[in-house]
Coordinates of N, CA and C in Angstrom, one line a residue:
Chain A
N335 N 1.4 -1.1 0.2 CA 0.0 -0.1 0.1 C 1.0 1.4 -0.1
A336 N 0.3 2.0 -0.7 CA 1.4 3.4 -1.2 C 0.7 4.4 0.3
G337 N -0.4 4.3 0.6 CA -0.8 5.1 1.8 C -1.2 6.7 1.1
V338 N -0.5 7.7 1.4 CA -0.8 8.8 1.1 C 0.3 9.3 0.1
T339 N 0.4 9.7 -1.2 CA 1.1 10.0 -2.2 C 1.2 11.6 -2.4
Q340 N 2.3 11.9 -2.2 CA 2.5 13.5 -2.8 C 3.2 13.8 -4.1
T341 N 2.7 14.6 -4.9 CA 3.9 15.0 -6.1 C 3.6 16.6 -6.2
P342 N 4.6 17.4 -6.8 CA 5.8 16.5 -6.8 C 6.5 16.7 -5.3
K343 N 8.0 16.3 -5.1 CA 8.2 16.1 -3.8 C 9.4 17.5 -3.7
F344 N 10.1 17.9 -4.6 CA 10.8 19.6 -4.4 C 10.0 20.2 -5.8
Q345 N 9.8 21.7 -5.3 CA 9.3 22.6 -6.6 C 10.1 23.7 -6.2
V346 N 10.8 24.5 -7.3 CA 11.0 25.9 -6.9 C 10.0 26.7 -8.1
L347 N 9.9 28.0 -7.6 CA 9.2 28.8 -8.2 C 9.3 30.1 -8.2
K348 N 9.2 30.9 -9.0 CA 9.4 32.3 -9.1 C 8.0 33.0 -8.5
T349 N 8.5 34.1 -7.6 CA 7.4 34.8 -7.3 C 6.4 35.2 -8.6
G350 N 4.9 35.3 -8.0 CA 3.7 35.3 -8.9 C 3.6 34.0 -9.7
Q351 N 4.6 32.8 -10.2 CA 4.0 31.6 -10.6 C 3.2 30.8 -10.0
S352 N 2.3 30.1 -10.7 CA 1.4 29.1 -10.2 C 1.5 27.8 -10.4
M353 N 0.9 27.0 -9.4 CA 1.5 25.7 -9.5 C 0.2 24.8 -8.2
T354 N 0.1 23.7 -8.4 CA -0.7 22.6 -8.2 C -0.1 21.4 -7.0
L355 N -0.1 21.3 -6.2 CA 0.5 20.4 -5.3 C -0.7 18.8 -5.4
Q356 N -0.1 17.9 -5.5 CA -1.3 16.5 -5.8 C -1.1 16.0 -4.5
C357 N -2.3 15.4 -4.2 CA -2.4 14.5 -3.0 C -3.1 13.4 -3.3
A358 N -2.8 12.1 -3.2 CA -3.7 10.9 -3.6 C -3.5 9.8 -2.6
Q359 N -4.7 9.4 -1.8 CA -4.8 8.4 -0.9 C -5.2 7.0 -1.3
D360 N -4.6 6.0 -0.9 CA -5.3 4.7 -1.3 C -6.1 4.0 0.1
M361 N -6.5 4.5 1.0 CA -6.6 4.2 2.3 C -8.1 4.2 2.4
N362 N -8.9 4.9 1.5 CA -10.4 5.0 1.8 C -10.7 5.6 2.9
H363 N -10.0 6.4 3.3 CA -10.6 7.6 4.2 C -11.6 8.7 3.8
N364 N -12.3 9.3 4.2 CA -13.3 10.3 4.2 C -12.4 11.7 4.3
S365 N -11.7 12.1 5.5 CA -11.1 13.3 5.5 C -9.6 13.4 5.2
M366 N -9.6 14.6 4.4 CA -8.4 14.6 3.8 C -7.9 16.1 4.6
Y367 N -6.4 16.4 4.3 CA -5.8 17.7 5.2 C -4.5 18.3 4.6
W368 N -4.6 19.6 4.4 CA -3.2 20.4 3.8 C -2.6 21.0 5.3
Y369 N -1.4 20.7 5.7 CA -0.8 21.1 6.6 C 0.4 21.9 5.6
R370 N 0.8 22.9 6.3 CA 2.3 23.5 5.8 C 3.5 23.5 7.3
Q371 N 4.4 23.2 7.3 CA 5.4 22.9 8.6 C 6.6 24.1 8.3
D372 N 6.8 24.9 9.0 CA 7.9 25.8 9.0 C 8.5 26.0 10.3
P373 N 10.0 25.9 10.1 CA 10.6 26.1 11.6 C 10.0 26.8 12.4
G374 N 10.0 26.7 13.8 CA 9.6 27.4 14.8 C 8.0 27.3 15.3
M375 N 7.3 27.1 14.0 CA 5.9 27.3 13.6 C 5.0 26.3 13.7
G376 N 5.7 24.7 13.6 CA 5.0 23.5 13.9 C 4.3 23.3 12.6
L377 N 3.2 22.4 12.8 CA 2.0 22.2 11.8 C 1.1 22.8 11.7
R378 N 0.7 23.5 10.9 CA -0.4 24.8 10.5 C -1.4 24.1 9.7
L379 N -2.8 23.9 9.7 CA -3.5 23.7 9.0 C -4.1 24.6 7.9
I380 N -3.8 24.1 6.6 CA -4.2 25.1 5.7 C -5.7 25.0 5.1
Y381 N -6.0 24.0 4.7 CA -7.5 23.8 4.7 C -7.5 21.9 4.8
Y382 N -9.0 21.5 5.0 CA -9.3 20.5 5.1 C -10.6 19.8 4.3
S383 N -10.6 18.6 4.0 CA -12.2 18.3 3.5 C -12.3 16.8 4.2
A384 N -13.9 17.2 5.1 CA -14.5 16.5 5.7 C -14.9 15.1 4.7
S385 N -15.0 15.4 3.6 CA -15.6 14.3 2.9 C -15.5 14.8 1.3
E386 N -15.9 13.8 0.7 CA -15.8 14.3 -1.2 C -16.7 15.5 -1.3
G387 N -16.4 16.5 -2.0 CA -17.5 17.4 -2.3 C -17.5 18.8 -1.3
T388 N -17.1 18.6 -0.3 CA -16.6 19.6 0.9 C -15.2 20.1 1.4
T389 N -15.2 21.2 1.5 CA -13.5 21.7 2.3 C -14.1 23.2 2.5
D390 N -13.1 22.8 3.8 CA -12.9 24.3 4.8 C -11.7 24.5 4.9
K391 N -11.7 25.9 5.3 CA -10.3 26.8 5.8 C -10.0 26.2 6.8
G392 N -8.7 26.5 7.0 CA -7.9 26.1 8.4 C -7.4 27.4 9.1
E393 N -6.3 27.3 9.6 CA -5.8 28.4 10.3 C -5.0 29.4 9.8
V394 N -4.2 29.1 8.3 CA -4.0 29.6 7.7 C -3.9 29.5 5.6
P395 N -5.3 29.8 5.6 CA -5.9 29.6 4.2 C -5.6 30.3 3.0
N396 N -5.1 31.6 3.8 CA -4.6 32.9 2.6 C -3.6 32.5 1.9
G397 N -4.1 32.7 0.4 CA -2.7 32.3 -1.0 C -3.4 30.9 -1.2
Y398 N -4.3 30.2 -1.1 CA -4.2 29.0 -1.5 C -5.6 28.7 -1.6
N399 N -5.8 27.5 -2.4 CA -7.3 26.9 -2.8 C -7.4 25.7 -2.9
V400 N -8.0 24.8 -2.9 CA -8.2 23.2 -3.0 C -9.3 23.0 -3.6
S401 N -9.0 21.6 -4.1 CA -9.7 20.9 -5.0 C -9.9 19.6 -4.4
R402 N -11.5 18.9 -3.9 CA -11.5 17.6 -3.5 C -11.9 17.0 -4.7
L403 N -11.0 16.5 -5.8 CA -11.4 15.9 -7.1 C -12.5 14.9 -6.9
N404 N -12.1 13.8 -5.9 CA -12.9 12.8 -5.7 C -12.5 12.1 -4.3
K405 N -12.8 10.8 -3.9 CA -12.5 10.4 -2.6 C -10.9 10.3 -2.4
R406 N -10.1 9.8 -3.6 CA -8.6 9.8 -3.3 C -8.2 11.0 -3.5
E407 N -8.5 12.0 -4.4 CA -7.7 13.0 -4.4 C -7.9 14.4 -4.0
F408 N -6.8 15.0 -3.5 CA -7.0 16.5 -2.6 C -6.3 17.4 -3.3
S409 N -6.0 18.1 -4.0 CA -4.7 19.2 -4.7 C -5.2 20.7 -3.9
L410 N -4.0 21.0 -3.8 CA -3.6 22.3 -3.3 C -2.9 23.3 -4.1
R411 N -3.7 24.3 -4.7 CA -2.8 25.3 -5.5 C -2.6 26.6 -4.9
L412 N -1.5 27.1 -5.6 CA -1.0 28.4 -5.3 C -1.3 29.0 -6.6
E413 N -2.1 30.2 -6.4 CA -2.3 31.3 -7.9 C -1.2 31.6 -8.1
S414 N -0.7 32.6 -7.0 CA 0.4 33.5 -7.2 C 1.3 33.1 -5.9
A415 N 2.7 32.5 -6.1 CA 3.3 31.9 -5.4 C 3.9 33.3 -4.7
A416 N 4.4 33.5 -3.3 CA 5.3 34.6 -2.3 C 6.0 33.6 -1.8
P417 N 7.3 34.5 -1.5 CA 8.3 34.2 -0.8 C 7.9 33.7 0.5
S418 N 6.8 33.9 0.9 CA 6.3 33.7 2.3 C 5.6 32.0 2.3
Q419 N 5.1 31.5 1.2 CA 5.0 30.4 0.8 C 5.4 29.4 0.5
T420 N 7.5 29.6 1.0 CA 8.0 28.8 1.2 C 8.1 27.9 2.1
S421 N 7.8 26.5 2.0 CA 7.8 26.0 2.8 C 7.7 24.3 2.8
V422 N 7.5 23.3 3.9 CA 7.2 22.1 3.3 C 5.6 21.6 3.7
Y423 N 4.9 21.1 2.6 CA 3.6 20.8 2.6 C 3.6 19.8 3.1
F424 N 2.4 19.2 3.9 CA 1.9 17.8 3.8 C 0.6 17.4 3.8
C425 N 0.4 16.5 3.1 CA -1.1 15.9 2.8 C -1.1 15.3 3.8
A426 N -2.3 15.0 4.4 CA -2.9 13.8 5.4 C -4.2 13.2 5.1
T427 N -4.7 11.9 5.8 CA -6.0 11.4 5.7 C -6.2 11.2 7.2
Y428 N -7.4 11.2 7.4 CA -7.8 11.1 9.1 C -8.3 9.7 9.1
R429 N -8.2 8.8 10.1 CA -8.9 7.5 10.3 C -9.5 8.0 11.2
G430 N -9.7 8.5 12.1 CA -10.3 9.2 13.2 C -9.8 8.9 14.9
I431 N -10.3 9.2 15.5 CA -9.6 9.7 17.1 C -8.2 10.4 17.0
G432 N -8.2 10.9 16.0 CA -6.8 11.6 16.1 C -5.5 10.9 15.4
E433 N -5.9 9.9 14.6 CA -5.1 9.3 13.9 C -4.8 9.8 12.2
L434 N -3.7 10.6 12.2 CA -3.2 11.2 10.9 C -2.7 10.4 10.2
F435 N -2.5 10.0 8.9 CA -1.6 9.4 8.0 C -0.9 10.5 7.2
F436 N 0.5 10.8 7.2 CA 0.4 11.6 6.4 C 1.6 11.1 5.3
G437 N 1.6 12.2 4.2 CA 2.8 11.9 3.0 C 3.8 12.1 3.4
E438 N 4.7 12.1 2.2 CA 6.3 12.5 2.8 C 6.6 13.9 2.5
G439 N 5.7 14.7 2.1 CA 6.0 16.0 2.0 C 6.0 16.5 0.7
S440 N 5.8 17.8 0.6 CA 6.4 18.7 -0.9 C 6.8 19.8 -0.5
R441 N 8.5 19.9 -0.4 CA 9.5 21.3 -0.4 C 9.1 21.9 -1.5
L442 N 8.5 23.3 -1.2 CA 8.3 24.2 -2.2 C 9.6 25.6 -1.4
T443 N 9.8 25.9 -2.8 CA 11.2 27.0 -2.5 C 10.4 28.0 -3.4
V444 N 9.9 29.4 -3.1 CA 9.3 30.5 -3.8 C 10.5 31.6 -3.7
L445 N 11.1 31.9 -5.0 CA 12.4 33.2 -5.1 C 11.7 34.3 -5.2
Chain B
Q499 N -2.2 33.4 25.4 CA -1.4 31.8 25.7 C -1.8 31.2 24.7
K500 N -1.0 30.1 23.9 CA -1.3 29.2 23.0 C -2.2 28.0 23.5
E501 N -3.1 27.4 22.9 CA -3.9 26.2 23.5 C -2.6 25.0 23.9
V502 N -1.8 25.2 23.0 CA -0.4 24.1 23.2 C 0.8 24.4 23.4
E503 N 1.4 24.1 24.2 CA 2.8 24.4 24.4 C 3.9 23.6 24.6
Q504 N 4.7 23.6 24.0 CA 5.7 22.3 23.7 C 7.1 23.0 24.1
D505 N 7.8 22.2 24.8 CA 9.2 22.6 25.4 C 10.1 22.5 24.1
P506 N 10.6 23.7 23.5 CA 11.2 23.9 22.3 C 12.5 23.5 22.1
G507 N 13.1 22.8 22.8 CA 14.6 22.4 22.3 C 15.8 23.0 21.9
P508 N 16.3 22.2 21.1 CA 16.4 20.9 20.8 C 16.7 20.2 22.4
L509 N 16.9 18.8 21.9 CA 17.4 18.1 22.7 C 18.6 16.8 22.6
S510 N 19.7 17.0 23.4 CA 20.4 16.0 23.0 C 20.8 15.6 24.1
V511 N 20.9 13.7 24.2 CA 21.1 13.0 25.3 C 22.2 11.8 24.9
P512 N 23.0 11.3 25.7 CA 23.6 10.2 25.2 C 22.8 9.0 25.4
E513 N 23.3 8.1 24.2 CA 22.4 6.4 24.5 C 22.2 6.0 25.7
G514 N 20.9 5.4 25.9 CA 20.8 4.9 27.2 C 19.8 5.7 28.2
A515 N 20.2 6.9 27.7 CA 19.6 7.6 29.0 C 18.1 7.8 28.4
I516 N 17.3 8.6 29.9 CA 15.6 8.1 30.1 C 15.1 9.7 29.4
V517 N 14.3 9.8 28.6 CA 13.7 11.3 27.9 C 12.6 11.4 28.3
S518 N 12.5 12.8 28.9 CA 11.2 13.1 29.0 C 10.6 14.2 28.1
L519 N 9.8 14.0 27.2 CA 9.2 15.2 26.4 C 7.8 15.6 26.9
N520 N 7.7 16.8 27.1 CA 6.6 17.5 28.0 C 5.7 18.7 26.9
C521 N 4.2 18.4 26.9 CA 3.2 19.5 26.5 C 2.4 19.8 27.7
T522 N 2.2 21.2 27.8 CA 1.2 21.8 28.4 C -0.2 22.4 27.5
Y523 N -1.1 22.2 28.0 CA -2.6 23.3 27.4 C -3.3 23.7 28.5
S524 N -3.8 24.6 27.3 CA -4.8 25.4 28.2 C -6.7 24.8 27.9
N525 N -6.8 24.3 26.9 CA -8.2 23.8 26.7 C -8.7 22.9 27.0
S526 N -9.4 22.6 28.4 CA -10.1 21.4 28.9 C -11.0 20.8 28.0
A527 N -11.5 21.5 26.7 CA -12.0 20.3 26.0 C -11.4 19.4 25.4
F528 N -9.6 19.5 25.4 CA -8.8 18.4 24.7 C -9.4 17.0 25.6
Q529 N -9.9 16.3 24.9 CA -10.0 15.0 25.7 C -9.0 13.6 25.1
Y530 N -8.4 13.9 23.8 CA -7.5 12.7 23.0 C -6.2 13.3 22.9
F531 N -5.2 12.5 23.6 CA -4.0 12.8 23.4 C -3.1 12.2 22.5
M532 N -2.2 12.7 21.7 CA -1.3 11.8 20.6 C 0.0 12.4 21.2
W533 N 1.3 11.3 20.4 CA 2.6 11.7 20.2 C 2.4 11.2 18.7
Y534 N 2.9 12.1 18.1 CA 3.6 11.8 16.6 C 5.4 12.0 16.6
R535 N 5.6 11.1 15.7 CA 7.3 11.0 15.6 C 7.6 11.3 14.2
Q536 N 8.3 12.4 13.9 CA 8.7 12.6 12.6 C 10.3 12.9 12.1
Y537 N 10.5 11.5 11.4 CA 12.1 11.7 11.1 C 12.3 12.6 10.3
S538 N 13.5 12.9 9.9 CA 14.0 13.8 8.9 C 13.5 13.9 7.5
R539 N 13.0 15.0 6.9 CA 12.6 14.7 5.7 C 11.3 13.6 5.4
K540 N 10.4 13.4 6.7 CA 9.3 12.3 6.3 C 8.3 12.9 7.1
G541 N 7.1 12.3 7.0 CA 5.9 13.2 7.1 C 5.6 12.4 8.9
P542 N 4.8 13.2 9.5 CA 4.8 12.8 11.0 C 4.2 11.3 10.8
E543 N 4.6 10.6 12.1 CA 3.9 9.3 12.2 C 3.4 9.3 13.6
L544 N 1.8 8.5 13.6 CA 1.5 8.2 15.1 C 2.6 7.8 15.9
L545 N 2.6 7.7 17.1 CA 3.5 7.0 18.2 C 2.6 6.4 19.2
M546 N 1.9 7.1 19.6 CA 1.1 6.6 20.8 C -0.2 7.5 20.9
Y547 N -1.1 7.0 21.5 CA -2.5 7.6 21.7 C -3.2 7.1 22.9
T548 N -3.6 8.3 23.9 CA -4.4 7.7 25.1 C -5.5 8.9 25.2
Y549 N -6.6 8.3 25.9 CA -7.5 9.5 26.3 C -7.9 9.6 27.5
S550 N -7.2 9.0 28.6 CA -7.6 9.3 30.1 C -6.4 9.5 30.5
S551 N -6.5 10.1 32.3 CA -5.3 10.5 32.5 C -4.6 9.2 33.1
G552 N -3.6 9.1 33.4 CA -2.6 8.3 33.9 C -1.5 7.8 32.6
N553 N -0.8 6.4 32.8 CA 0.0 5.6 32.1 C -0.6 5.1 30.8
K554 N 0.1 5.2 30.1 CA 0.4 3.9 29.0 C 1.3 3.8 28.8
E555 N 1.9 2.3 28.4 CA 2.9 2.1 27.9 C 2.8 1.1 26.8
D556 N 4.2 1.3 26.1 CA 4.4 0.6 24.6 C 6.0 0.5 24.4
G557 N 6.4 -0.4 25.2 CA 7.7 -0.8 24.9 C 8.5 0.0 25.8
R558 N 9.6 0.9 25.1 CA 10.1 1.7 25.8 C 9.3 3.0 26.1
F559 N 8.4 3.1 25.5 CA 7.6 4.5 25.6 C 6.6 4.4 26.4
T560 N 6.6 5.5 27.1 CA 5.3 5.8 28.1 C 4.7 7.3 27.9
A561 N 3.5 7.0 27.6 CA 2.8 8.3 27.6 C 1.9 8.7 28.8
Q562 N 2.2 9.8 29.2 CA 1.2 10.3 30.6 C 0.8 11.3 30.2
V563 N -0.7 11.3 30.9 CA -1.3 12.3 30.9 C -2.1 12.8 32.4
D564 N -2.2 14.1 32.5 CA -2.8 14.7 33.8 C -3.5 15.7 33.4
K565 N -4.9 15.5 33.5 CA -5.7 16.1 32.8 C -6.2 17.2 34.1
S566 N -5.9 17.3 35.2 CA -6.0 18.1 36.4 C -5.2 19.3 36.5
S567 N -4.0 18.7 35.7 CA -2.7 19.8 35.5 C -2.6 20.4 34.2
K568 N -3.3 19.9 33.5 CA -3.3 19.8 31.8 C -1.9 19.8 31.3
Y569 N -1.3 18.9 31.6 CA -0.2 18.2 30.8 C 0.1 17.0 30.3
I570 N 0.8 17.0 29.4 CA 1.1 15.2 29.2 C 2.3 15.3 29.0
S571 N 3.4 14.1 28.9 CA 4.5 13.8 28.6 C 4.6 12.1 27.9
L572 N 5.8 12.1 27.5 CA 6.5 11.3 26.4 C 7.5 10.8 27.4
F573 N 7.6 9.4 28.1 CA 9.0 9.2 28.5 C 9.6 8.1 27.3
I574 N 11.2 8.2 27.1 CA 11.1 7.1 26.3 C 12.4 6.5 27.2
R575 N 12.2 5.2 27.6 CA 13.5 4.4 28.2 C 14.6 4.1 27.3
D576 N 15.8 3.7 28.0 CA 16.8 3.4 27.0 C 17.1 4.1 25.7
S577 N 17.1 5.0 25.6 CA 16.9 6.0 24.3 C 18.1 5.4 23.2
Q578 N 17.9 5.4 22.0 CA 18.6 4.5 21.1 C 18.7 5.9 20.2
P579 N 19.8 5.7 19.3 CA 20.1 6.6 18.3 C 19.0 6.5 17.0
S580 N 18.6 5.3 17.1 CA 17.2 5.6 15.9 C 16.1 6.4 17.1
D581 N 16.2 6.6 18.1 CA 14.9 7.8 18.3 C 15.1 9.1 17.9
S582 N 16.2 9.3 17.3 CA 16.4 10.8 17.3 C 15.6 11.2 15.9
A583 N 15.0 12.0 16.3 CA 13.6 12.8 15.6 C 12.9 14.0 16.1
T584 N 11.9 14.1 15.5 CA 10.9 15.3 16.2 C 9.8 14.8 16.7
Y585 N 9.8 14.9 18.0 CA 8.4 14.5 18.2 C 7.5 15.8 18.6
L586 N 6.3 15.6 18.0 CA 4.9 16.5 18.5 C 3.9 15.9 19.3
C587 N 3.5 16.5 20.3 CA 2.1 16.2 20.8 C 1.2 16.8 20.2
A588 N 0.0 16.1 19.9 CA -1.4 16.6 19.6 C -2.2 16.2 20.6
M589 N -3.5 17.1 20.5 CA -4.3 16.8 21.2 C -5.8 17.2 20.4
R590 N -7.0 16.5 20.7 CA -8.3 16.8 20.2 C -9.4 17.1 20.9
T591 N -10.4 17.5 20.5 CA -11.4 18.0 21.2 C -12.4 17.1 20.8
T592 N -13.3 16.8 21.4 CA -14.5 16.1 20.9 C -15.7 16.7 20.4
G593 N -16.7 15.8 19.6 CA -17.8 16.4 19.4 C -17.9 16.5 17.7
A594 N -18.7 17.2 17.4 CA -19.0 17.0 15.7 C -17.9 18.1 15.0
N595 N -17.4 18.8 15.7 CA -16.7 20.0 15.5 C -15.1 20.0 16.0
S596 N -14.8 18.3 16.2 CA -13.6 18.2 17.0 C -12.4 19.1 16.3
K597 N -11.3 19.2 16.8 CA -10.2 20.2 16.5 C -9.1 19.3 16.7
L598 N -8.1 19.3 15.9 CA -6.8 18.8 16.2 C -5.9 19.6 16.4
T599 N -4.7 19.9 17.6 CA -4.4 20.5 17.6 C -2.8 20.3 17.8
F600 N -1.6 20.7 17.2 CA -0.5 19.8 17.5 C 0.5 21.1 18.2
G601 N 1.4 20.5 18.9 CA 2.6 21.9 19.6 C 3.7 21.5 18.4
K602 N 4.6 22.5 19.0 CA 5.1 22.8 17.5 C 6.3 21.8 17.5
G603 N 6.2 21.0 18.2 CA 7.5 19.7 18.4 C 8.9 20.1 18.5
I604 N 9.6 19.0 19.2 CA 10.9 19.1 20.0 C 11.8 18.2 19.4
T605 N 13.1 18.6 18.8 CA 13.9 17.9 18.2 C 14.9 16.9 18.9
L606 N 14.8 16.0 19.2 CA 15.7 14.9 20.1 C 16.7 14.1 19.2
S607 N 18.0 14.3 19.9 CA 19.0 13.7 19.2 C 19.8 12.7 20.2
V608 N 19.9 11.7 19.7 CA 20.7 10.7 21.1 C 21.8 10.4 20.5
R609 N 22.9 10.8 21.1 CA 24.5 10.4 20.9 C 24.7 8.8 21.0
P610 N 25.2 8.2 20.4 CA 26.1 6.8 20.6 C 26.9 6.6 21.8

């Protein structure tokens, strides 16, 4: 089982460029999440999707959009990248009781 | 005051030491408590989960919760270099709009 797969693993953008981070899961979980992790800031929730067809803002949604394409896939889009969006991005699914399954992360640098 | 506070670290200990990692919280609605472990350049993975005050043991790891004092701890006995990682505490409220909140994490290094 692959679990949670994120693509790309690394990306360098210039300020103002757009890109989409892809996430796919094979765990048949309803809920999916996008977090960013920055030094000294911990994990911060960007957006989440409780089920197919629904999305909600998390703690730091500004500058991002999401799409829950189907039960398996949850994408995160940066329309106009800014240096402040340089971070490591994690997609996760939720089994329940607090157990999140994370992907390996996507490292994004915005110059 | 942030809802979840975690000792900032980093922490460096010799192999075989007993390690104590701590988090405090202010929201009494937190009812479920987790510890996640994150190796370098990997995603976090659930290490331990508990929902009641007291101790829960799993091999060399013990999770302790004190709801009356609002703190949780993770103890690692006979620490090994393979325990070197970042440890994040996490807490969840109950109910339909339950919220999961992470601590900022502490990086542990176990020296051979």
